[in-house]
Coordinates of C-alpha atoms in Angstrom, one line a residue:
Chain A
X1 CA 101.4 133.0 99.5
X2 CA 103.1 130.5 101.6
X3 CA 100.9 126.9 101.7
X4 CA 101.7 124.0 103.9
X5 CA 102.0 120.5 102.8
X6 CA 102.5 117.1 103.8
X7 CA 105.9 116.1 102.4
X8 CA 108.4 117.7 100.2
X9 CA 109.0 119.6 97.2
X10 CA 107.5 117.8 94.3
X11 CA 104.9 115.5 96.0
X12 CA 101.7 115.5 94.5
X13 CA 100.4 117.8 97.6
X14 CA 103.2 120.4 96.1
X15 CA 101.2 119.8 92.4
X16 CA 97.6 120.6 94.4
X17 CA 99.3 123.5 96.2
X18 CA 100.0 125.1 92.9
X19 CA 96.6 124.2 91.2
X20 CA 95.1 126.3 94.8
X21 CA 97.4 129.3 94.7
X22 CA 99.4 129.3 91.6
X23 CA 102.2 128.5 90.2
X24 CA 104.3 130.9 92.3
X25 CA 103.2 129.0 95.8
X26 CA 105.9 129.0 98.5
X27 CA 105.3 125.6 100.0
X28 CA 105.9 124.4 103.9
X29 CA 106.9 121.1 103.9
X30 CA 105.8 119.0 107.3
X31 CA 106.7 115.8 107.8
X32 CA 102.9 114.8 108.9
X33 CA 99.8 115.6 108.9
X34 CA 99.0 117.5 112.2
X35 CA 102.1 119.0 111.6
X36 CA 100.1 120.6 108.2
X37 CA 97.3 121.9 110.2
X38 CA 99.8 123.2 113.2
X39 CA 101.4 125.4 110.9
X40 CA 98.2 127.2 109.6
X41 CA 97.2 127.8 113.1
X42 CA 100.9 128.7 113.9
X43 CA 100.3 131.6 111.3
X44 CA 103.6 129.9 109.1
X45 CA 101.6 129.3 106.1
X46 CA 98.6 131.1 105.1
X47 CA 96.6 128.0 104.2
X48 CA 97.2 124.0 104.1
X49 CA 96.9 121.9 101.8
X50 CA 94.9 118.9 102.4
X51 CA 94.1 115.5 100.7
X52 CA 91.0 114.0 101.8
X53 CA 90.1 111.5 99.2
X54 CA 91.7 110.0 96.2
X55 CA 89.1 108.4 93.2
X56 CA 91.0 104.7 94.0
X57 CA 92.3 104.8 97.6
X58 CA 88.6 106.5 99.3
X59 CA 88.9 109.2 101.9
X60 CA 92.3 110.0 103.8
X61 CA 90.8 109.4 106.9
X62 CA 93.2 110.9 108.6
X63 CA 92.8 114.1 107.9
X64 CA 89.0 113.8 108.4
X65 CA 89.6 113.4 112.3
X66 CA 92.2 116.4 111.7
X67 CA 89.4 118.7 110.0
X68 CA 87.1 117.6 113.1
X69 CA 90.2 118.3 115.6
X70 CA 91.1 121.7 114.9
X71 CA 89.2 125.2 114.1
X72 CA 90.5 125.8 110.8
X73 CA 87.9 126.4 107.5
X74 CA 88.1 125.3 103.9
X75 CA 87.9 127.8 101.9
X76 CA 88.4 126.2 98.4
X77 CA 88.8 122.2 96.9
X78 CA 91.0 121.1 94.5
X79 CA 91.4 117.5 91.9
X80 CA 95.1 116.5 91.1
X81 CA 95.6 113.9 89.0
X82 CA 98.0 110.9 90.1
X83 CA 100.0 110.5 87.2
X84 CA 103.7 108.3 87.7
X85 CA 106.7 108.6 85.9
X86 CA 110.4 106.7 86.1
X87 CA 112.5 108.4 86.2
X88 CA 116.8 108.1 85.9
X89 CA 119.5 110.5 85.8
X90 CA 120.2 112.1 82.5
X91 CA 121.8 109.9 80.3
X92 CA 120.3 106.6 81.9
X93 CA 118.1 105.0 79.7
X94 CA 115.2 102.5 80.6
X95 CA 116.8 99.5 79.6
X96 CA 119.5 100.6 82.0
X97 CA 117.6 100.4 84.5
X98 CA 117.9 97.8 87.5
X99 CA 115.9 99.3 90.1
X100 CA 113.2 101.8 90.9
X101 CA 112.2 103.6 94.5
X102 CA 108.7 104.6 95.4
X103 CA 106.5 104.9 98.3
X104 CA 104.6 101.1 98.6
X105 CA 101.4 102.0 97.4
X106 CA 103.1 104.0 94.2
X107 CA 104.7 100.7 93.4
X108 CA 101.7 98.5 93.7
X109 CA 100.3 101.0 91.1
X110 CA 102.5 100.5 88.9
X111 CA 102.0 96.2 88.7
X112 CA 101.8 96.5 84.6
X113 CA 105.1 98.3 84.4
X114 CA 106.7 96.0 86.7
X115 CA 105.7 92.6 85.1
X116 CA 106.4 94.1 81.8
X117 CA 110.0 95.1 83.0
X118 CA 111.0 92.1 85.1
X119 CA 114.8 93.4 85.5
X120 CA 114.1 96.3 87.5
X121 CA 113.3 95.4 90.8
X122 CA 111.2 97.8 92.8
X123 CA 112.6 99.0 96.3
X124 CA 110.2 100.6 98.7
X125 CA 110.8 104.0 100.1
X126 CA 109.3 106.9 102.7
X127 CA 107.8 108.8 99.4
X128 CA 107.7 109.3 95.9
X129 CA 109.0 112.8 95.7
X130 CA 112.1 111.8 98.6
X131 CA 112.7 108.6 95.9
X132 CA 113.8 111.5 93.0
X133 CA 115.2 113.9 95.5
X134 CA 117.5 111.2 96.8
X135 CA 118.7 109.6 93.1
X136 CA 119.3 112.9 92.2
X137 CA 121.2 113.6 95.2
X138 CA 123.1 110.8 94.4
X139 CA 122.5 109.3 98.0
X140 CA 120.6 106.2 96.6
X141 CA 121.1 102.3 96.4
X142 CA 118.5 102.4 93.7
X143 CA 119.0 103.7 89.9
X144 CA 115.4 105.1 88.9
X145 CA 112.6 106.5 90.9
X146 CA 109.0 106.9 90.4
X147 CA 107.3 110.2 91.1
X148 CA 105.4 113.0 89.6
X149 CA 106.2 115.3 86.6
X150 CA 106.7 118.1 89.1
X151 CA 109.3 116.3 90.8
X152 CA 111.1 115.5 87.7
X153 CA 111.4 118.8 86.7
X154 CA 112.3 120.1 90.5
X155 CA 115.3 117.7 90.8
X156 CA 116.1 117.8 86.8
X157 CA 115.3 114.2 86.6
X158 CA 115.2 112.6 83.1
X159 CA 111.7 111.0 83.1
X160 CA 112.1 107.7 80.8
X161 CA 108.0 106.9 80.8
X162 CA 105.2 108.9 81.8
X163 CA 101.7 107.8 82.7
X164 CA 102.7 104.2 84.1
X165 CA 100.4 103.7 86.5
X166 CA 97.6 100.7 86.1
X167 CA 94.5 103.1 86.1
X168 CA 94.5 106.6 84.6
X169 CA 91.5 107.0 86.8
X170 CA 93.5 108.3 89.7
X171 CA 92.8 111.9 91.1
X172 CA 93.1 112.9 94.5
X173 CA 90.7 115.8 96.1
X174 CA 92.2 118.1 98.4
X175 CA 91.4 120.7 100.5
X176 CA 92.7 124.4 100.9
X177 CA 92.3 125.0 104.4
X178 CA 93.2 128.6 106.3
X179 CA 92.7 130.5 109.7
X180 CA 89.7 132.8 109.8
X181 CA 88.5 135.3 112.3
X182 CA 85.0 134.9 113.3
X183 CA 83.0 132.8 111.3
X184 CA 82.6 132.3 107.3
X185 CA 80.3 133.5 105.3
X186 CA 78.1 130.3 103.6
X187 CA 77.6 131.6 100.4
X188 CA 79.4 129.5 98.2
X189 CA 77.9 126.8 96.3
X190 CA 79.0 123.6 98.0
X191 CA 79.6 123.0 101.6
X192 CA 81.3 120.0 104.1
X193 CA 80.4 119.2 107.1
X194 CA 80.3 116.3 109.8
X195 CA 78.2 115.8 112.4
X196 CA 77.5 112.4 115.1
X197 CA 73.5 110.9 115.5
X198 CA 72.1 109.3 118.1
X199 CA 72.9 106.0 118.2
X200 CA 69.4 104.4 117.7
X201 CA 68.1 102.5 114.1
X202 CA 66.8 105.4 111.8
X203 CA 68.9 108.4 113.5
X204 CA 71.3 109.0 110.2
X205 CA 68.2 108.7 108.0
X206 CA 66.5 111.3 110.3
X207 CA 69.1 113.6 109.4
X208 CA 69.1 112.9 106.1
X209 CA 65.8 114.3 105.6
X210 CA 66.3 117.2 107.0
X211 CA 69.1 117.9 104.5
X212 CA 66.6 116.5 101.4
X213 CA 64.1 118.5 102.9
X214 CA 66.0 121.5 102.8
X215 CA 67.1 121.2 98.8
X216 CA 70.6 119.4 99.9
X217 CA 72.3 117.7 96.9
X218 CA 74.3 115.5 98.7
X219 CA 77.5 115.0 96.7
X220 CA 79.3 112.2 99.3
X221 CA 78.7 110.8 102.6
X222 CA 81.5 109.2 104.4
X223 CA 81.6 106.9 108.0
X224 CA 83.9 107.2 110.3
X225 CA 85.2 105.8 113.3
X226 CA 85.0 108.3 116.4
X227 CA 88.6 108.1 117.6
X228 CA 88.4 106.8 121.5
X229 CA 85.1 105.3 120.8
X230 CA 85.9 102.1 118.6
X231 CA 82.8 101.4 116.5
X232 CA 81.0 104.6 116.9
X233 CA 80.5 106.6 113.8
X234 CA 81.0 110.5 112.8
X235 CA 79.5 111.5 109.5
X236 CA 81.2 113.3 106.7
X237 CA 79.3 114.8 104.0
X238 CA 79.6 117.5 101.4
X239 CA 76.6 118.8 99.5
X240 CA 75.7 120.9 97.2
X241 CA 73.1 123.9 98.0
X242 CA 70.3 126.0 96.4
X243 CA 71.0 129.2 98.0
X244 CA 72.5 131.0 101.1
X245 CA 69.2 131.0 102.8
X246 CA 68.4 127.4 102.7
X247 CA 71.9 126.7 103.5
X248 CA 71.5 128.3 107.1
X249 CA 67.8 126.7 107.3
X250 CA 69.6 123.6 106.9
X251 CA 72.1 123.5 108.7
X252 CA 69.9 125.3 112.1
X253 CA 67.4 121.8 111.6
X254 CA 70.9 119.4 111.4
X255 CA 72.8 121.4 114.7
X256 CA 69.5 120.4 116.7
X257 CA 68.9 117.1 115.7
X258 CA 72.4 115.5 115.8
X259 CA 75.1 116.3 118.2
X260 CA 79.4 117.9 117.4
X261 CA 78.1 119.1 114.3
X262 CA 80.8 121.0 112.8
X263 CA 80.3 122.9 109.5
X264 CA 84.0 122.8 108.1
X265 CA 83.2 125.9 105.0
X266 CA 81.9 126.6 101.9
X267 CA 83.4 127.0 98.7
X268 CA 83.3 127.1 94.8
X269 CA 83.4 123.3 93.2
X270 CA 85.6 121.9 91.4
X271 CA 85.4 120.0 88.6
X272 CA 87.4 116.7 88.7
X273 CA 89.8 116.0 85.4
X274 CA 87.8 113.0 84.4
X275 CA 84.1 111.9 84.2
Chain B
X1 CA 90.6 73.8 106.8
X2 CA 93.0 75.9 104.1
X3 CA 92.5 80.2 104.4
X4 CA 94.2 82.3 102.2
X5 CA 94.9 85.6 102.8
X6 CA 97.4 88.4 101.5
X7 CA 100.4 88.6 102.6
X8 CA 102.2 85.5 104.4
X9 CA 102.9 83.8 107.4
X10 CA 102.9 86.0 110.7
X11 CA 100.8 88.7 109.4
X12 CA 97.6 90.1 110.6
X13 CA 95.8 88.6 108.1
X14 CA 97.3 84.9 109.7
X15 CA 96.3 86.1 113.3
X16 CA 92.6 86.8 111.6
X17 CA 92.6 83.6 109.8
X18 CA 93.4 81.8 113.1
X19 CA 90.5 83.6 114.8
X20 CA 87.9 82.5 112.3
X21 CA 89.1 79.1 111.2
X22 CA 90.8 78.0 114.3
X23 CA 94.8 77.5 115.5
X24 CA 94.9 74.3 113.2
X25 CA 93.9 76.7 110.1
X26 CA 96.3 76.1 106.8
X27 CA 97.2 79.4 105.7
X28 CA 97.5 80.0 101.3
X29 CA 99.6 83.3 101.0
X30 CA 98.6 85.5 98.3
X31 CA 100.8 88.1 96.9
X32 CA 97.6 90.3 96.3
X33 CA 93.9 91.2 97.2
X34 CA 92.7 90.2 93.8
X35 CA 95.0 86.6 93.6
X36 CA 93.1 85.7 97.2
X37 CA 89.6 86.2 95.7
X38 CA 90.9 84.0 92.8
X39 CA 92.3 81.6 95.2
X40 CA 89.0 81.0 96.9
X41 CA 86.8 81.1 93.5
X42 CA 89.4 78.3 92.3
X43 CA 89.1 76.2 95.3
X44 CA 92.5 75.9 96.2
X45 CA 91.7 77.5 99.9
X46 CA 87.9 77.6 101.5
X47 CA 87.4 80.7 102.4
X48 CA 89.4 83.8 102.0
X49 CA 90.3 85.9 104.7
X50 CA 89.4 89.8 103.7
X51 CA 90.5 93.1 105.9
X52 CA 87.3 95.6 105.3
X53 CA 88.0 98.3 108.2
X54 CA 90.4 99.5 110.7
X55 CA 89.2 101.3 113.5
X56 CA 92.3 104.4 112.7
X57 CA 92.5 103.8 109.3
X58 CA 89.1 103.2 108.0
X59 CA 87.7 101.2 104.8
X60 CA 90.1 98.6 103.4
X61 CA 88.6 100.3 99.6
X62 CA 90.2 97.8 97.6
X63 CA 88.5 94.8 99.1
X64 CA 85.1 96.9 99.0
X65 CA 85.5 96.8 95.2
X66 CA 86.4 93.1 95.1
X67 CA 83.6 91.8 97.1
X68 CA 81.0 93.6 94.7
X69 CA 83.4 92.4 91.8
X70 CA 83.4 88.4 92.7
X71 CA 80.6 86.2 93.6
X72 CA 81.6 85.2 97.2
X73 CA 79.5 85.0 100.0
X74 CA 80.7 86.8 103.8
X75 CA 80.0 84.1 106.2
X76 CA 81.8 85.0 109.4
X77 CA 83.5 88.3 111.1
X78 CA 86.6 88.5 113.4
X79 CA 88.1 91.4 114.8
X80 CA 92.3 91.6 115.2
X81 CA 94.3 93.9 117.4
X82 CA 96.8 95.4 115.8
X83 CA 99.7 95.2 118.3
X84 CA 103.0 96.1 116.8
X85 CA 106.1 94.4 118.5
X86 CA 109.6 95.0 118.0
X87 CA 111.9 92.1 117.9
X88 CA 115.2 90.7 116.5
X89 CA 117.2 87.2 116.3
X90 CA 118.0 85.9 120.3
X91 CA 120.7 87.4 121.8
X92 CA 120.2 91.2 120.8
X93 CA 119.3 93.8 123.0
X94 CA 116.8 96.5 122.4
X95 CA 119.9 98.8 123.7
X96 CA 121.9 97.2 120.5
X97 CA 119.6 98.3 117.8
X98 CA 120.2 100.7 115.1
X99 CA 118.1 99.5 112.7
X100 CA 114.3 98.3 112.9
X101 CA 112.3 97.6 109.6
X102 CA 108.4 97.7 109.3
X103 CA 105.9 98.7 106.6
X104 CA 105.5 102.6 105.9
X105 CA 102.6 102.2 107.5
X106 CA 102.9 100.4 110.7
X107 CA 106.4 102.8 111.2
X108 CA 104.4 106.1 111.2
X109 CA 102.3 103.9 113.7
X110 CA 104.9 104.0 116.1
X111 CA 106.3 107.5 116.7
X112 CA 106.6 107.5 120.4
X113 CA 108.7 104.2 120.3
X114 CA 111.1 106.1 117.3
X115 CA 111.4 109.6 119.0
X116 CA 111.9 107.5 122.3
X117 CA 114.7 106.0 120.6
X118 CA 116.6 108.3 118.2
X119 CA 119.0 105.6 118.0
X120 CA 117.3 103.3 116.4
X121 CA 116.5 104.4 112.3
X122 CA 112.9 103.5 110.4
X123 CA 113.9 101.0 107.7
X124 CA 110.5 100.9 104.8
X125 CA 110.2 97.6 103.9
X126 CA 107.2 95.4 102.1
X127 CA 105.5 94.5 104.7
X128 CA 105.6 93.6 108.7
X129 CA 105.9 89.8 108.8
X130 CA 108.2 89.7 106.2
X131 CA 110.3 92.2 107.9
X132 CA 110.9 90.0 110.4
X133 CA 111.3 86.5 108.0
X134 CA 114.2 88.1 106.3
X135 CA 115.7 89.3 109.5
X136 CA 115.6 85.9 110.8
X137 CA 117.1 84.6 107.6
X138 CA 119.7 86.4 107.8
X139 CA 118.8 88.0 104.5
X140 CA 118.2 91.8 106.1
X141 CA 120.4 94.7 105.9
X142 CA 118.4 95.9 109.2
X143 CA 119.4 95.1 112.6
X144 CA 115.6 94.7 114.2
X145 CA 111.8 94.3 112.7
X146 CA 108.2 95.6 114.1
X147 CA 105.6 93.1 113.5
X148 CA 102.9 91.1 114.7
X149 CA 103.4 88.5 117.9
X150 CA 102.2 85.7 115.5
X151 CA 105.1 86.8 113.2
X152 CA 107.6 86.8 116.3
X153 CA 106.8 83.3 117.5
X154 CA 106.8 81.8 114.2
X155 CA 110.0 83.0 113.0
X156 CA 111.9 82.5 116.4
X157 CA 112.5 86.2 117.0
X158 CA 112.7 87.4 120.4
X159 CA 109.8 90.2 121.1
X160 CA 112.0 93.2 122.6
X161 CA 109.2 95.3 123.2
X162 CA 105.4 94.4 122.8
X163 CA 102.5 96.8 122.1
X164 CA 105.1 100.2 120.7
X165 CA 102.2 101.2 118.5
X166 CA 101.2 104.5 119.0
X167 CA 97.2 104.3 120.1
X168 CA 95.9 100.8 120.9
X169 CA 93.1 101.2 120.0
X170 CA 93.7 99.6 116.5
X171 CA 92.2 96.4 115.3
X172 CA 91.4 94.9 112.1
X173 CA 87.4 94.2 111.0
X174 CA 87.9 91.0 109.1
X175 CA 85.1 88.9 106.7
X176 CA 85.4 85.0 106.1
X177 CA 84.3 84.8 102.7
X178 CA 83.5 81.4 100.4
X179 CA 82.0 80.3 97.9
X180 CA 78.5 78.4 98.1
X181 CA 76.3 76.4 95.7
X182 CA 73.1 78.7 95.2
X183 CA 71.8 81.4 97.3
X184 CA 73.0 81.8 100.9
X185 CA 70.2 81.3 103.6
X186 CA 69.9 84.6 105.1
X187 CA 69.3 84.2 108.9
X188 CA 71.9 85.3 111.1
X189 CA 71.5 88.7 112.8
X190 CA 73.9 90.7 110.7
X191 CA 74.0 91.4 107.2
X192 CA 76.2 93.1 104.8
X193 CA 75.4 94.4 101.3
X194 CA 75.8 97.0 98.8
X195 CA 74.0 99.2 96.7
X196 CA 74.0 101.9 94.1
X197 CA 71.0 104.8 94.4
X198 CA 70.0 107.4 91.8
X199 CA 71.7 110.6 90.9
X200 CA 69.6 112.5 92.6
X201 CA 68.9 114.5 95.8
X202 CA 67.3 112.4 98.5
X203 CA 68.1 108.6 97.0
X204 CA 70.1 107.7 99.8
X205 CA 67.8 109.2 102.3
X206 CA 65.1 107.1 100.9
X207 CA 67.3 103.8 100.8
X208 CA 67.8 104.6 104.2
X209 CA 63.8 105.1 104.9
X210 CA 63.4 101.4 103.7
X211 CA 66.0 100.1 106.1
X212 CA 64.4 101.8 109.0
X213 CA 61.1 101.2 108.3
X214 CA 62.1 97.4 108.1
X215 CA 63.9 97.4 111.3
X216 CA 67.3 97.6 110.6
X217 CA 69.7 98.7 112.8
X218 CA 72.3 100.2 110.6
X219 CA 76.2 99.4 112.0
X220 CA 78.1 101.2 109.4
X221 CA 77.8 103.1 106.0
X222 CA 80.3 103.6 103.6
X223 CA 80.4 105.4 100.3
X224 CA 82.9 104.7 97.8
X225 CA 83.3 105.8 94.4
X226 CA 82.5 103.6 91.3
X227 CA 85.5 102.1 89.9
X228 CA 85.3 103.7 86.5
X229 CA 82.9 106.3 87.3
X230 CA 84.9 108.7 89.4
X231 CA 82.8 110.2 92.0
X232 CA 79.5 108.5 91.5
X233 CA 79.1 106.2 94.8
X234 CA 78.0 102.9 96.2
X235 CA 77.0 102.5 99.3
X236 CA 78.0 99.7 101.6
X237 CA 75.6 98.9 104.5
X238 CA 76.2 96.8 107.7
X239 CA 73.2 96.2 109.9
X240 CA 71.4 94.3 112.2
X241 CA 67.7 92.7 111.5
X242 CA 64.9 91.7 114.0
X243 CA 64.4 88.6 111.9
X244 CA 64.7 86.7 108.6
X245 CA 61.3 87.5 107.7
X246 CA 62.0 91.5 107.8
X247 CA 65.4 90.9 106.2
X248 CA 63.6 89.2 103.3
X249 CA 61.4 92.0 103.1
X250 CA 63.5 94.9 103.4
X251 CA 65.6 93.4 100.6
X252 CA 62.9 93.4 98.3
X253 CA 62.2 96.5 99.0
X254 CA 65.7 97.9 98.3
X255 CA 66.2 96.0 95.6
X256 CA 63.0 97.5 93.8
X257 CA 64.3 101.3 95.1
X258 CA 68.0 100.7 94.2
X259 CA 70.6 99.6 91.5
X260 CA 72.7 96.8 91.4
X261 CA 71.7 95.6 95.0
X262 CA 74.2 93.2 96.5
X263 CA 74.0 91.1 99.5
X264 CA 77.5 89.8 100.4
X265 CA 76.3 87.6 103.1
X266 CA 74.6 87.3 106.5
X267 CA 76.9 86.3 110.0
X268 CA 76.7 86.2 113.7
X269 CA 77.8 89.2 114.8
X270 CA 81.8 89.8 116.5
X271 CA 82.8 92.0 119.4
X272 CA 85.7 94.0 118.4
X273 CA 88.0 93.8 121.5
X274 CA 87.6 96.9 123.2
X275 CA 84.7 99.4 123.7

């Protein structure tokens, strides 16, 4: 099964490709996001893989406007724990250790480590996984990285300290999103859509009483700017069901009273590592 | 007047500061979120100046957390434009760049400008306005820096190329936040506040049914998961009210239908500069 991902080998999207399609995932790296979803549609990868909201960071908005954007349908969710790791080339030790790459916000994760290790100065990089790929490459300025396991063990990285970032509570949720003919079938137990109300006071709490009415357990309701219309709001939510029937009850009530509303799939839930 | 904000002189959060408190504001740079709240809580600057959305981007999380964390009160709003200019010390030409440093961030935001110029490589540094201090210090390993105008004019760089980011439709929501003797008198058209509902279907749609039925005019919604509970949510509510007596009222009837109500504060309401 080939599965497209936003960045490289090792990056946590690789780690969430694996947890959707095993351990024996082919992965398509793409240097962005609407790359990602081009490829599915493309046919190069069978599904993408898609992080839309991490426990600390909130949703990846991003790829909400890309779920909205294009026809694809998720068929299946995913949690993937954030855990960092320095890591050196064998035989470098921590106290070795004058420097260590990561993307920005893997750094500012990491503010305990840092003040507790005052001689290593962190340098900011493109991405975690690219930080180890590089020092192991031996095309780097810097002499540690911080990344994930995975990426450890795909560039046979020595990791010196596991688990170094400020809050264990760090998962991110992602998507598995492929090409389908025709249209799903809603059968499974939790669903995400988004649609756009009126704009007039009461509107979103008009449709949110359709979906109470209707046995909806709503699970998380997200805002978001409509791109081109600064201001204006598109609503994401994902709910949990009853049944099949009430499902489609539901959703015939929301498609007339709010407008784009775009029912992205249904699928099993997951359960996230924590809590 | 003294403002702190994150980051330091030249950066958005300067241009924002400026916008709220005046050209004549005093700027206190904080390395983080967190030390700015302190800052303000300490009384070493007035107010704080705090990022909560971007119109591509969405939620600034991290500052939702801290305003439900610390007991400061939202007094004002301002809206920035993000416009991303690319500049280096007097005397270089665009056509002599190799090199032009920005946060991760504010590079992806600027893909036309790159692939327009293949000659010129992405450097990640910390942030924009400091990409362009240490580049007129002399201090940078980069030939150019993308940044803010502010950032340009204060460091005596020479803007190369003004508004390279991608869409411009990217500006900054910004709140002026400080901290008062007592309770805040709530009587300005907009309000922001926070609140966490039961675990159970149809507690938002019922919050919501108290806001409408009080008038209010909801502006944005945003959920965001509890800092130590992963995936329970708070909600965070901007709207408008008729009046201060339905404010009072609606409050007290959210706060009896709710847990952990906040109200952050009550302001004149800001345009955002386009739409």
């Amino acid at each position: 099964m080939k599965a497209a991902i936003q960045g490289i080998a090792g990056s946590f999207s690789h780690a969430a490709a694996r947890a959707l399609a095993g351990p024996a995932v082919e992965i398509v790296p793409c240097e962005t996001f609407g790359d990602l979803f081009d490829a599915v549609v493309g046919g190069e990868a069978k599904i993408g893989v898609v992080p839309v909201e991490n426990s600390l960071a909130g949703a990846v908005t991003e790829n909400l406007d890309l779920l909205f954007e294009y026809d694809l349908h998720c068929v299946q969710e995913a949690y993937v724990r954030v855990e960092l790791c320095v890591v050196a080339p064998p035989g470098v030790a921590l106290a070795d250790l004058r420097s260590a790459a990561s993307h920005p916000v893997a750094l500012r994760q990491c503010r305990r480590f840092f003040s507790e290790h005052p001689e290593i100065a962190p340098v900011a990089v493109y991405d975690t996984a690219g930080s180890i790929a590089d020092l192991m490459a031996g095309q780097a300025a810097y002499h540690g990285a911080i990344g994930s396991r995975l990426a450890a063990e795909l560039y046979e990285a020595e990791i010196l300290r596991s688990g170094i970032e400020d809050d264990p509570r760090n998962f991110t949720r992602f998507f598995a999103v492929t090409a389908l003919e025709g249209d799903q079938p809603l059968e499974r137990p939790k669903t995400s859509l988004a649609f756009v109300t009126e704009h007039r006071p009461g509107a979103l709490h008009d449709a949110l009483g359709i979906m109470s009415r209707h046995g909806a357990d709503l699970t998380r309701l997200e805002s978001r700017p409509i791109p081109g219309s600064p201001w204006e709001y598109r609503f994401y939510v994902d709910f949990r069901s009853p049944d099949a029937g009430r499902l489609e009850a539901c959703l015939d009530a929301l498609r007339a009273a709010t407008h784009d509303l775009r029912v992205f799939g249904s699928y099993a839930e997951a359960q996230p590592p924590l809590g």
